[in-house]
Coordinates of C-alpha atoms in Angstrom, one line a residue:
X1 CA -13.8 8.0 13.7
X2 CA -12.3 4.9 15.3
X3 CA -8.8 5.7 16.6
X4 CA -7.4 2.5 18.1
X5 CA -5.1 -0.1 16.6
X6 CA -4.3 -1.0 13.1
X7 CA -8.0 -0.9 12.1
X8 CA -8.4 2.8 13.1
X9 CA -10.1 5.3 10.8
X10 CA -6.9 7.4 10.9
X11 CA -4.9 4.5 9.5
X12 CA -7.5 3.7 6.9
X13 CA -7.6 7.3 5.9
X14 CA -3.8 7.4 5.6
X15 CA -4.0 4.4 3.2
X16 CA -6.9 6.0 1.3
X17 CA -5.2 9.3 0.6
X18 CA -1.8 7.8 -0.2
X19 CA -3.4 5.4 -2.6
X20 CA -5.5 8.2 -4.2
X21 CA -2.2 9.9 -5.1
X22 CA 0.0 6.9 -5.8
X23 CA -2.7 4.7 -7.4
X24 CA -1.8 2.8 -10.5
X25 CA -4.5 4.3 -12.8
X26 CA -2.9 7.1 -14.7
X27 CA -6.4 8.2 -15.9
X28 CA -7.8 8.7 -12.4
X29 CA -8.3 12.1 -11.0
X30 CA -6.5 12.1 -7.7
X31 CA -8.3 15.2 -6.5
X32 CA -11.7 13.4 -6.9
X33 CA -10.2 10.4 -5.2
X34 CA -9.0 12.5 -2.3
X35 CA -12.5 14.1 -1.9
X36 CA -14.1 10.7 -2.0
X37 CA -11.7 9.4 0.7
X38 CA -12.3 12.4 3.0
X39 CA -16.1 11.9 2.5
X40 CA -15.9 8.2 3.3
X41 CA -13.9 8.8 6.5
X42 CA -16.2 11.6 7.7
X43 CA -13.6 14.3 7.4
X44 CA -15.7 16.6 5.2
X45 CA -18.5 16.6 2.7
X46 CA -17.7 19.4 0.3
X47 CA -15.4 20.0 -2.6
X48 CA -11.7 20.6 -1.8
X49 CA -10.0 23.8 -2.9
X50 CA -6.9 23.5 -5.2
X51 CA -4.8 24.5 -2.2
X52 CA -6.3 21.8 0.0
X53 CA -5.7 19.2 -2.7
X54 CA -2.1 20.3 -3.1
X55 CA -1.6 20.1 0.7
X56 CA -3.1 16.6 0.8
X57 CA -0.9 15.4 -2.1
X58 CA 2.2 16.6 -0.2
X59 CA 1.0 15.0 3.0
X60 CA 0.3 11.7 1.1
X61 CA 4.0 11.8 0.0
X62 CA 5.2 12.1 3.6
X63 CA 2.9 9.2 4.7
X64 CA 4.1 7.1 1.8
X65 CA 7.6 7.5 3.1
X66 CA 6.5 6.1 6.5
X67 CA 4.8 3.1 4.9
X68 CA 8.1 2.5 2.8
X69 CA 10.4 2.7 5.9
X70 CA 12.8 -0.2 6.1
X71 CA 12.7 -0.4 9.9
X72 CA 10.6 0.7 12.9
X73 CA 13.3 3.2 13.9
X74 CA 13.2 4.8 10.4
X75 CA 9.4 4.8 10.5
X76 CA 9.5 6.4 13.9
X77 CA 12.0 9.0 12.8
X78 CA 9.8 10.0 9.8
X79 CA 6.6 10.0 11.9
X80 CA 8.3 12.1 14.6
X81 CA 9.1 14.7 11.9
X82 CA 5.4 14.7 10.9
X83 CA 4.2 14.8 14.5
X84 CA 6.5 17.8 15.1
X85 CA 4.5 19.9 12.6
X86 CA 1.0 18.6 13.3
X87 CA -1.0 20.4 15.9
X88 CA -3.4 18.1 17.7
X89 CA -6.3 19.0 19.9
X90 CA -7.4 15.6 21.2
X91 CA -10.9 15.2 22.7
X92 CA -13.3 12.4 23.5
X93 CA -16.6 12.1 21.6
X94 CA -19.5 9.7 21.5
X95 CA -20.8 8.6 18.2
X96 CA -23.3 5.7 18.2
X97 CA -22.9 5.0 21.9
X98 CA -19.2 4.4 21.9
X99 CA -16.6 6.8 23.2
X100 CA -13.6 7.4 21.0
X101 CA -10.8 9.9 20.5
X102 CA -10.5 12.7 17.8
X103 CA -7.3 14.5 17.3
X104 CA -8.6 17.7 15.7
X105 CA -11.8 19.6 16.2
X106 CA -14.6 19.1 13.7
X107 CA -14.4 22.7 12.6
X108 CA -10.7 22.5 11.7
X109 CA -9.8 22.6 8.0
X110 CA -9.6 19.2 6.2
X111 CA -5.8 19.2 5.9
X112 CA -5.4 19.8 9.6
X113 CA -7.9 17.0 10.4
X114 CA -6.3 14.6 8.0
X115 CA -2.8 15.3 9.3
X116 CA -3.7 14.9 13.0
X117 CA -5.7 11.7 12.4
X118 CA -3.3 10.0 10.1
X119 CA -0.1 10.9 12.0
X120 CA -1.6 9.8 15.3
X121 CA -3.1 6.6 13.9
X122 CA 0.1 5.5 12.2
X123 CA 2.1 6.4 15.4
X124 CA -0.1 4.1 17.4
X125 CA 0.3 1.2 14.9
X126 CA 4.1 1.7 14.8
X127 CA 4.3 1.7 18.6
X128 CA 2.1 -1.4 18.9
X129 CA 3.3 -3.5 15.9
X130 CA 6.4 -1.9 14.4
X131 CA 6.5 -2.0 10.6
X132 CA 5.0 -5.5 10.5
X133 CA 1.5 -4.1 9.7
X134 CA 2.5 -1.3 7.3
X135 CA 3.8 -1.7 3.8
X136 CA 4.1 -0.7 0.1
X137 CA 2.7 -3.1 -2.5
X138 CA 5.4 -5.5 -3.9
X139 CA 3.8 -5.7 -7.3
X140 CA 5.9 -4.2 -10.2
X141 CA 4.8 -0.6 -11.0
X142 CA 2.6 -0.3 -7.9
X143 CA 3.3 2.2 -5.2
X144 CA 0.0 1.8 -3.3
X145 CA 0.2 1.1 0.5
X146 CA -1.6 -1.2 2.8
X147 CA -2.2 -2.0 6.5
X148 CA -2.1 -5.7 7.1
X149 CA -5.0 -6.7 9.3
X150 CA -4.5 -10.4 8.8
X151 CA -3.8 -12.7 11.7
X152 CA -0.4 -13.7 10.6
X153 CA 0.8 -10.3 9.2
X154 CA 2.0 -11.8 5.9
X155 CA 0.4 -9.4 3.5
X156 CA 2.7 -8.1 0.7
X157 CA 0.3 -6.6 -1.9
X158 CA -2.2 -3.8 -1.8
X159 CA -4.9 -5.8 -3.5
X160 CA -5.8 -9.2 -4.9
X161 CA -5.3 -8.0 -8.4
X162 CA -1.7 -7.0 -7.7
X163 CA -1.1 -10.3 -6.0
X164 CA -2.6 -12.3 -8.9
X165 CA -0.8 -10.3 -11.6
X166 CA 2.5 -10.8 -9.8
X167 CA 1.9 -14.6 -9.2
X168 CA 0.9 -15.1 -12.9
X169 CA 4.0 -13.3 -14.1
X170 CA 6.2 -15.4 -11.8
X171 CA 4.4 -18.6 -13.0
X172 CA 4.9 -17.6 -16.6
X173 CA 8.6 -16.8 -16.0
X174 CA 9.1 -20.2 -14.4
X175 CA 7.3 -22.0 -17.2
X176 CA 9.4 -20.2 -19.8
X177 CA 12.6 -21.0 -17.9
X178 CA 11.6 -24.7 -17.6
X179 CA 10.8 -24.9 -21.3
X180 CA 14.1 -23.3 -22.3
X181 CA 16.0 -25.7 -20.1
X182 CA 14.1 -28.7 -21.5
X183 CA 15.0 -27.6 -25.1
X184 CA 18.7 -27.5 -24.4
X185 CA 20.7 -30.3 -26.1
X186 CA 21.5 -32.8 -23.6

């Protein structure tokens, strides 16, 4: 698990679990999406218990609040509350010839590992970049979150589809307004 900067696995995992719970597809099984996210980020490779899913859903809500913070000081306050309850056991490990940091032992339960990795990853991003790299999608009816890894930190949407949907809606609204104005007696 890569743990440095805004491209860290802890930060990516935070985005994945928040979006598993807050995703826009009402038909999606958030429990299955949570399991998929934990598998993709190497946290675990087994089915989650109902209790673990409930714990991850609650944690996703806390993380969503951090992404939605209006300022770095608000984000720091929220993260400090999370860091206050997360027990970390940092250690260095070597996967693939590269040393990196883990925040919870491999034998820890999935919720503990997720909490430690995501809280520490977001804390590092917040310290290094403030809220400039963290956000909630600006598309209507979307609560998904993102980490902006672009050079200019101008991202505002969780995906291309949300950006396109928003831009098309704005274009249509402008066209309708222009047509209404043109049809006014002059």
